[in-house]
Structures are given as C-alpha cells and as structure tokens.
Coordinates of N, CA and C in Angstrom, one line a residue:
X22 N 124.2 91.0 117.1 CA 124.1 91.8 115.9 C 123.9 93.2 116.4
X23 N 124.4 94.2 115.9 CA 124.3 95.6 116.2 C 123.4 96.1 115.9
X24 N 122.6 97.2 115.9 CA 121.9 97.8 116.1 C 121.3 98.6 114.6
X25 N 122.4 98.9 113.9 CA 122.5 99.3 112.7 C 122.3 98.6 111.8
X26 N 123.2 97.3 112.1 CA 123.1 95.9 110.9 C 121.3 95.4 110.7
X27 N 120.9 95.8 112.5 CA 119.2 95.0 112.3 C 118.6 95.9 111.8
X28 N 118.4 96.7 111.6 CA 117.8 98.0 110.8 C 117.8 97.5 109.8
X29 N 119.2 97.8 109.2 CA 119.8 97.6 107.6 C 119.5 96.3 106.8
X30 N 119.1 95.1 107.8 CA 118.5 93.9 107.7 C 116.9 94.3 107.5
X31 N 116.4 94.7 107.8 CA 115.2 95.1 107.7 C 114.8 96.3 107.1
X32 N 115.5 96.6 106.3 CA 115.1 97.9 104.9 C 115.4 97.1 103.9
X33 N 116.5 96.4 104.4 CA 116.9 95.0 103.2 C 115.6 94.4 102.7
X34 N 114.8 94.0 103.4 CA 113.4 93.2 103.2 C 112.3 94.2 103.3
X35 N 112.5 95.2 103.6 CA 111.0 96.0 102.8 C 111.8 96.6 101.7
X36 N 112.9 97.4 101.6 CA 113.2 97.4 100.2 C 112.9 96.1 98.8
X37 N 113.4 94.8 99.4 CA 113.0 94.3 98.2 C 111.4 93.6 98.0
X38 N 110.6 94.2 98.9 CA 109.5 93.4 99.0 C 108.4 95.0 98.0
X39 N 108.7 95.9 98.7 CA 108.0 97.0 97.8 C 107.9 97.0 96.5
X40 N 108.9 97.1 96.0 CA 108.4 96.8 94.4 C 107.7 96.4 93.5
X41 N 107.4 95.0 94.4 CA 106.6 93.9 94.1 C 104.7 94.1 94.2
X42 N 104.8 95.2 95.0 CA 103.4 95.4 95.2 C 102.9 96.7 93.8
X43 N 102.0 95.7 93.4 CA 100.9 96.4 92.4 C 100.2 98.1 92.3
X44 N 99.9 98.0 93.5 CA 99.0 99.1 93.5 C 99.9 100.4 94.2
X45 N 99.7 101.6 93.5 CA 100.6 102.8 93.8 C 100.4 103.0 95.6
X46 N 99.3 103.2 95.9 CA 99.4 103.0 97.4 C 100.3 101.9 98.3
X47 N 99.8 100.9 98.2 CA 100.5 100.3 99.1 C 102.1 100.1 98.5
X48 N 102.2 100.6 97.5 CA 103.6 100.6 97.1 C 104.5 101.5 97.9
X49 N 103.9 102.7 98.1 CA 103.8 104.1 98.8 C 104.0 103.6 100.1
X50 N 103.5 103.0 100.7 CA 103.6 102.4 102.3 C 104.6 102.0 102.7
X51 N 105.2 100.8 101.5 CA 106.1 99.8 101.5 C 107.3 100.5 101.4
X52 N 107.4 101.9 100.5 CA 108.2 102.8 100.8 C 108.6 103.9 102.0
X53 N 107.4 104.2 103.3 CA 107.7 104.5 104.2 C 108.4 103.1 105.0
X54 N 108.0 102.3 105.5 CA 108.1 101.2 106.2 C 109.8 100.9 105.6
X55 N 110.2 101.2 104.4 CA 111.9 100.8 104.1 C 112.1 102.2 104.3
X56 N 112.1 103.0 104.2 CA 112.3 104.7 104.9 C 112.7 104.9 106.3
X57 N 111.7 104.2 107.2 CA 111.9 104.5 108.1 C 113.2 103.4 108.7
X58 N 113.1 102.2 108.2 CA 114.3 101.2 108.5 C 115.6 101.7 107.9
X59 N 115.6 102.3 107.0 CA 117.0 102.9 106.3 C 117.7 104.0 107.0
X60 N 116.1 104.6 107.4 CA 117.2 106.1 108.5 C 117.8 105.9 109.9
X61 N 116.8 104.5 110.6 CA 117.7 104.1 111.2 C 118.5 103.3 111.2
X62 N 119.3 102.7 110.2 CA 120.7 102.3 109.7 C 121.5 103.2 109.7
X63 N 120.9 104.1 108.6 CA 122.1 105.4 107.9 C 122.3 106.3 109.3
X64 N 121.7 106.2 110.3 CA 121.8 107.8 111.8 C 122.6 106.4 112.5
X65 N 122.9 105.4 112.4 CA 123.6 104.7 113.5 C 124.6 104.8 113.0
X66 N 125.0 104.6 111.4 CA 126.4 105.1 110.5 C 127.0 105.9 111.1
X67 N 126.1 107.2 111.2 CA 126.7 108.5 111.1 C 126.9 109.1 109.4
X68 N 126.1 108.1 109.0 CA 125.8 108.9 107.4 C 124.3 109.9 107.6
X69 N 124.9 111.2 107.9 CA 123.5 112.1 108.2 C 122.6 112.3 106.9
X70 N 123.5 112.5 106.1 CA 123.0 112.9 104.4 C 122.0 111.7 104.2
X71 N 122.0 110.6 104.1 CA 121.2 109.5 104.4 C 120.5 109.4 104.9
X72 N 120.4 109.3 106.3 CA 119.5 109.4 107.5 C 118.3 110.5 106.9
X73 N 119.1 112.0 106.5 CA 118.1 112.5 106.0 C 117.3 112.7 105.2
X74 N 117.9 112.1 104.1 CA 117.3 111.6 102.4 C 116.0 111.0 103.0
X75 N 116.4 109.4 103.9 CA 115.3 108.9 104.3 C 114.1 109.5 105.1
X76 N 114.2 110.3 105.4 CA 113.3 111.4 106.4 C 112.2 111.9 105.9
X77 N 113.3 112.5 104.8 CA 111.9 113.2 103.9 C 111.8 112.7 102.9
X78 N 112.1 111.5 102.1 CA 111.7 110.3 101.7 C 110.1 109.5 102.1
X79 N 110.9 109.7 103.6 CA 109.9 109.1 103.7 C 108.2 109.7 104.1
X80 N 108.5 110.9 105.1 CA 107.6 112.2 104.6 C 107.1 112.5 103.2
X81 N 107.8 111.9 101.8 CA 106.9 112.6 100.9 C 106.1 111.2 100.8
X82 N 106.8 109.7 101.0 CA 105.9 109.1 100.5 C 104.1 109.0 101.2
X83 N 105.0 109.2 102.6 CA 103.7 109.1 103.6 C 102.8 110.3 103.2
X84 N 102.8 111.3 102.5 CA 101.8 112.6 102.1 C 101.2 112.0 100.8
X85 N 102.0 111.4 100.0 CA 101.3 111.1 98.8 C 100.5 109.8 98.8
X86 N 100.5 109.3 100.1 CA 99.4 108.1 100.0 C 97.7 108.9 99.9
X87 N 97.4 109.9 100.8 CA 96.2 110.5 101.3 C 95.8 111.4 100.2
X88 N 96.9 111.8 99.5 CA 97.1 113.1 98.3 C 97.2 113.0 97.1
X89 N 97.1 111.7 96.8 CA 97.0 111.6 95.2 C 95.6 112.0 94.5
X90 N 94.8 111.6 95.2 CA 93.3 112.1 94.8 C 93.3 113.6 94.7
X91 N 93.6 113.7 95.9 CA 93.5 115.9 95.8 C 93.9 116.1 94.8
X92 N 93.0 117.4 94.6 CA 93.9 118.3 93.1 C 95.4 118.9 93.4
X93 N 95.6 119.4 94.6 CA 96.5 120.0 94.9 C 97.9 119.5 95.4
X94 N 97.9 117.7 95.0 CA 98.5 117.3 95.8 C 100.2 117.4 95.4
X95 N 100.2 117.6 94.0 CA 101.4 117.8 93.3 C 102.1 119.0 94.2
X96 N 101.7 119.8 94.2 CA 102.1 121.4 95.1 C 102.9 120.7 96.6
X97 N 102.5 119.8 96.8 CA 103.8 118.8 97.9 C 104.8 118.6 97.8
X98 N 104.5 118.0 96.2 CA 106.0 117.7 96.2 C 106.8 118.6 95.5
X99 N 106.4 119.4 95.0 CA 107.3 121.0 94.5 C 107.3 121.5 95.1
X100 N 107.0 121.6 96.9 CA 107.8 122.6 98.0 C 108.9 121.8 98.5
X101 N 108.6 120.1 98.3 CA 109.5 119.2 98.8 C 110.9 118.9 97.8
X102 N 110.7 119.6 96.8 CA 112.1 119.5 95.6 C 112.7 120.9 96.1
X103 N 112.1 121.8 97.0 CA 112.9 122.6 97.8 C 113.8 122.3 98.6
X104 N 113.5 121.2 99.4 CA 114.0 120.9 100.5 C 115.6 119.7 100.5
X105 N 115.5 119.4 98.8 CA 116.3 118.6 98.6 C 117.6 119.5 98.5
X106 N 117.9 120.4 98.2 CA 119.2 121.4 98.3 C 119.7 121.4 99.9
X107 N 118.6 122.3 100.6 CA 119.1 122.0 102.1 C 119.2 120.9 102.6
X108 N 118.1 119.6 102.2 CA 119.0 118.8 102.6 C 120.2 118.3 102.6
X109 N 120.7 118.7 101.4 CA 121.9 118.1 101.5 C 123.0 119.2 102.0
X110 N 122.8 120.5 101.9 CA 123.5 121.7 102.3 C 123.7 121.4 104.1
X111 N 122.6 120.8 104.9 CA 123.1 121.0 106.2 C 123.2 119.6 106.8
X112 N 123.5 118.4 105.8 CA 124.2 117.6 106.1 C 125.2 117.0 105.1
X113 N 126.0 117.9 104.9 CA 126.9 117.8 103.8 C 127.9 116.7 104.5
X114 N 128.2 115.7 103.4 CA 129.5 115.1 104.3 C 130.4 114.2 103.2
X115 N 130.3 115.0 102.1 CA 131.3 114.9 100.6 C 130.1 114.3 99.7
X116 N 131.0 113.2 99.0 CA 130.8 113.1 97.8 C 129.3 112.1 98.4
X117 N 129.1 111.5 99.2 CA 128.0 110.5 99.5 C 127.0 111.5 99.6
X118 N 127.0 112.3 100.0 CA 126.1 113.5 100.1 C 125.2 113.9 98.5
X119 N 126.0 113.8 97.9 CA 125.7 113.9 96.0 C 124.9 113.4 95.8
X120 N 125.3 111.8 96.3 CA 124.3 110.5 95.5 C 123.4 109.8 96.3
X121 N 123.0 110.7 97.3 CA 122.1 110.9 98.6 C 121.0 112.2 97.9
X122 N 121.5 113.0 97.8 CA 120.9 114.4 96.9 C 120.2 113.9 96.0
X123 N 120.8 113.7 95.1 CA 119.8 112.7 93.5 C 119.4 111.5 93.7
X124 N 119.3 110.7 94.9 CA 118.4 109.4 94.9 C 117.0 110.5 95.3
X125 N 117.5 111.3 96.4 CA 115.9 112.2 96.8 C 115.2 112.8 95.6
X126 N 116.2 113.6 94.5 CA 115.3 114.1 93.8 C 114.7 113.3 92.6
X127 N 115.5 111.8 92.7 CA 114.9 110.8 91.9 C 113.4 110.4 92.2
X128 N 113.8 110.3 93.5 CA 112.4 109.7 94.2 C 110.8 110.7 94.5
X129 N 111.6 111.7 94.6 CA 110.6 112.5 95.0 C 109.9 113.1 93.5
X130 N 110.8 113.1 92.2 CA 109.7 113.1 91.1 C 109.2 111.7 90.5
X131 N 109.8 111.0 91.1 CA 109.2 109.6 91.3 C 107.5 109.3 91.6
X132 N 107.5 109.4 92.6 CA 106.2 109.5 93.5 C 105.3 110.8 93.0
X133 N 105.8 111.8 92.2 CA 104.9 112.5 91.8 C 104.1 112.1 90.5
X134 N 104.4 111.0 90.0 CA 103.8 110.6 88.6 C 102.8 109.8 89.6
X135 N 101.4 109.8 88.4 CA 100.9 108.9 89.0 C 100.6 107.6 88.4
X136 N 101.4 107.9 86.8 CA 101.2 106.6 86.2 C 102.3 105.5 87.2
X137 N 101.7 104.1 86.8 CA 102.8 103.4 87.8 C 104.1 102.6 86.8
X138 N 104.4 103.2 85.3 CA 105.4 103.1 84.7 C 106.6 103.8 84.8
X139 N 105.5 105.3 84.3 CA 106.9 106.3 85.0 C 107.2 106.5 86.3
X140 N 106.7 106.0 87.6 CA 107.2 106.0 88.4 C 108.4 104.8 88.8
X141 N 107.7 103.7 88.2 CA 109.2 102.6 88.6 C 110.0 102.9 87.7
X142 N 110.5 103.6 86.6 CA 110.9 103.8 86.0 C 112.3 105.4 86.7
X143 N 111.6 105.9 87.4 CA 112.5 107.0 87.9 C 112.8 106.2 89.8
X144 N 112.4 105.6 90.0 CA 112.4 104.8 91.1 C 114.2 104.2 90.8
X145 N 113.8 103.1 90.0 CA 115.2 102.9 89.2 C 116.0 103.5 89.5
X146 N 116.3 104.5 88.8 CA 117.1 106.0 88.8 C 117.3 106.1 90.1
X147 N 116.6 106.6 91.2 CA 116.8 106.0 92.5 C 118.0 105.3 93.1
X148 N 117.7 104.0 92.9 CA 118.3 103.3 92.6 C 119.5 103.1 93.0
X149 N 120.3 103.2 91.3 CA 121.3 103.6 91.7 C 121.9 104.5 92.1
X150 N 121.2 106.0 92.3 CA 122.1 107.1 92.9 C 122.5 106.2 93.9
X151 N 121.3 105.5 95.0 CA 122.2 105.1 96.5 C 123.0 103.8 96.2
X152 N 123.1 103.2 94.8 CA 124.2 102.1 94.8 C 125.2 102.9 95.2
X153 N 125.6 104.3 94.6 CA 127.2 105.3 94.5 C 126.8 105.8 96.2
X154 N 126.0 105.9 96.8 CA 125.9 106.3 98.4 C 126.4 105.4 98.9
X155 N 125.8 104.2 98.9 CA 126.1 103.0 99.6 C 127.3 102.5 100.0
X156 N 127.6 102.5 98.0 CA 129.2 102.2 98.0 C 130.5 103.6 99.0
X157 N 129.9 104.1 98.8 CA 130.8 105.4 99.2 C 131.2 105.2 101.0
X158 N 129.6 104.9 101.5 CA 129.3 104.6 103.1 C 130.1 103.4 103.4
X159 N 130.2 102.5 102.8 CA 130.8 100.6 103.0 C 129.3 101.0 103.6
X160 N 128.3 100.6 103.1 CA 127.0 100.0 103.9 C 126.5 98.5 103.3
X161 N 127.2 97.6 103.8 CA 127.1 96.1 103.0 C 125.4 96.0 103.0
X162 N 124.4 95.9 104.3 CA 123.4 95.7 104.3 C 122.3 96.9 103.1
X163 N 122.7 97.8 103.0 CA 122.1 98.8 102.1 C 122.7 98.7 100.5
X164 N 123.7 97.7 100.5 CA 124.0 97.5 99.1 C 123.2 96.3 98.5
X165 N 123.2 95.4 99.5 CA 122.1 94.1 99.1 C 120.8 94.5 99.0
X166 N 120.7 95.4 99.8 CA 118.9 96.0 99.9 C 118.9 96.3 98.7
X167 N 120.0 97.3 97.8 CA 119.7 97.9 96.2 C 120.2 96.7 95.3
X168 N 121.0 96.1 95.6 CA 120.6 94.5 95.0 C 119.3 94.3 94.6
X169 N 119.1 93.8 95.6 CA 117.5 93.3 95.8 C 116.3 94.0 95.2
X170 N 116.2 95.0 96.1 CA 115.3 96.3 95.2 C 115.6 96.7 93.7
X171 N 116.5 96.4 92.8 CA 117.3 96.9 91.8 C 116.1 95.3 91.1
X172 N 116.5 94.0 91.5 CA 115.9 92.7 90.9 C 114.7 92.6 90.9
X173 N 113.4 93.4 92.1 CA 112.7 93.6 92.2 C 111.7 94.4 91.7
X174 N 112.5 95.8 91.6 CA 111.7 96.9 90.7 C 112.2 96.6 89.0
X175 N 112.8 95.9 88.7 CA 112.9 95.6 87.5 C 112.1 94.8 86.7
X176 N 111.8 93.5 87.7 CA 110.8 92.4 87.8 C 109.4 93.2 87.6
X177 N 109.2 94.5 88.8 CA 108.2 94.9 88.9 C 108.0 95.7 87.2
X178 N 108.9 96.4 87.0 CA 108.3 97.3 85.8 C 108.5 96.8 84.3
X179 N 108.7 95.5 84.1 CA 108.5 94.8 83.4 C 107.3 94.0 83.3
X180 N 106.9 93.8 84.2 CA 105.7 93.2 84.6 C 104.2 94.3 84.2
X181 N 104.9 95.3 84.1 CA 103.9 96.8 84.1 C 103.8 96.6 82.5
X182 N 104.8 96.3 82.0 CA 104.5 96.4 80.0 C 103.5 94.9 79.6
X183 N 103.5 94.1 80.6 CA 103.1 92.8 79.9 C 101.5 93.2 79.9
X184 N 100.9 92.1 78.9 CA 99.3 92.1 78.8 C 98.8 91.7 80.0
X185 N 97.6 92.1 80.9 CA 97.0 91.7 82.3 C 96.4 90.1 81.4
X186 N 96.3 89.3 82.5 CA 96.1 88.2 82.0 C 94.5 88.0 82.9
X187 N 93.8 87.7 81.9 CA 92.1 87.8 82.6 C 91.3 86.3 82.5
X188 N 90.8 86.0 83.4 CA 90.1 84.5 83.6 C 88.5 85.4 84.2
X189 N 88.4 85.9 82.7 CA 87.0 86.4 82.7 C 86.5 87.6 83.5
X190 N 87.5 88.1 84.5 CA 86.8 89.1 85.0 C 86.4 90.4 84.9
X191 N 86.9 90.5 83.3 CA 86.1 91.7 82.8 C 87.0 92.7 82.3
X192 N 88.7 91.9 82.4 CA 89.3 92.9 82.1 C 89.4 93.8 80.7
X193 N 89.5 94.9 80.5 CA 89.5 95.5 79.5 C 90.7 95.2 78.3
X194 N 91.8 94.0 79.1 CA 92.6 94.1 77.8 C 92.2 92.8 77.1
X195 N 91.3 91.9 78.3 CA 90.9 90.6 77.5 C 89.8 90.6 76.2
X196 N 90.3 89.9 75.5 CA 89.8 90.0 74.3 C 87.8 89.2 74.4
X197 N 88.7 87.9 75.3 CA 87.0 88.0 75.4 C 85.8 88.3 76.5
X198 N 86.2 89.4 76.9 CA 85.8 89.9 77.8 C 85.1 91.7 77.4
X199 N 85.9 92.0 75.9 CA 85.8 92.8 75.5 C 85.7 92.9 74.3
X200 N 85.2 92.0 73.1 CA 85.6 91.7 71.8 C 85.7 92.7 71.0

C-alpha cells in the first residue's frame, strides 16, 4: 500500500468517526487527528492547495479547543479568514484550488459558532466544497472519507434536533424530571 493511500485510509476513519462525537471539543480533536491525516495524503498527491487547507484547518481547530471559553477567542478565527485568500493564492493549482478555498472558509466559520447546530450545519457545506476538490484531485480515498463524513455529520445533526432522551437524570427537556 502506498504511503498516501494509508494516510487517506486513515482520514477516511477519523473523518467518519468525528461527527459522531457529541461534545464540541472532542469533536474539535477528531477534526485535528482527520487534518492531520488528510495533509498527509493531499502533500503525497501533490495537491498543495489541500495539503494546505488541511494545515490550517487544522491549526484553527487545534486553537479553538483551549479558546472557546476566552472572550477573545473569535478574534482567531477573523485573522484566520485572512489567511484563507493566501492560502489559496500561494498554492494555486486551478480549479481544485476553489473548492479547497471554500471548504476552509466553510470550516473555519464553522468552528467559530459555538452552538453545535450551526456548526454541523456549515461543516456540511464543508463538505461538499471538498466532494468538487476531491473529485477534481481523482482522490478515491478522500471521496469515501466525504462519503462517510457526509452519512455521518448528517446522522450527527439530525440527532442535534431530536428530544434528549432522559432515564431520570435530571435532564431539562425531561418532562419528568422537570414538570
């Protein structure tokens, strides 16, 4: 197996496993950990536009784990919606470059919400920008990863509208726990 494909195997499985997790943090994690597996897929390609997306992808998510409490933590990611132009300016490499450009700025106002609706919700959006990357690259393992992640964050933000279901522990939407 090459070098790129085991990468790409393994952003495959933290992409589709992130979603699934509940809490904005470790969701946040599950997003560096497929970040870091994606860039090295996309830099063995030679898809740089990619490679970089995931870079600072994965740099904003790794800042917004420690930074969501701070007051100032939003100010991150509005120097980091700077960075999305040069990114793609100094690794221009056509049209994949585009839908590399707007999965980052999907994500990066993504991760600035902190409700966890509107964020899978622009995650999505995400999404598919890198279906149109993917497809552009021939990256078969990074198209099943947005497969997967695509079945997964759908599962996930559907799961966000349903009633929490409580066996008494106090939750506030249970009725009798709250009458």
């Amino acid at each position: 197996m090459e070098l790129s494909t085991a990468f790409g195997v393994l952003g495959v499985i933290a992409n589709a496993l992130w979603p699934l997790i509940k809490h904005r943090k470790f969701l946040l994690l599950g997003q560096v950990i497929a970040c870091i597996c994606m860039f090295v897929h996309f830099w063995l390609l030679g898809a740089h536009t990619g490679a970089a997306v995931m870079a600072v992808a994965g740099l904003q998510a790794t800042l917004a784990i420690p930074l969501e409490a701070h007051p100032r933590f939003k100010s991150v990611y509005f120097v980091s919606l700077l960075l999305i132009p040069l990114v793609s300016w100094f690794t221009w490499h056509g049209l994949p470059s585009i839908f590399s450009t707007f999965a980052l700025a999907f994500f990066c106002i993504g991760n600035l919400q902190i409700n966890i609706k509107h964020l899978r919700i622009l995650l999505l959006c995400c999404l598919f920008c890198w279906v149109g990357h993917n497809l552009l690259i021939s990256s078969y393992p990074a198209l099943v990863s947005n497969f997967l992640a695509l079945c997964t964050s759908i599962y996930g933000l559907v799961r966000e509208f349903m009633p929490n279901k409580c066996v008494h522990g106090m939750s506030k939407s249970c009725a009798f726990c709250h009458p």
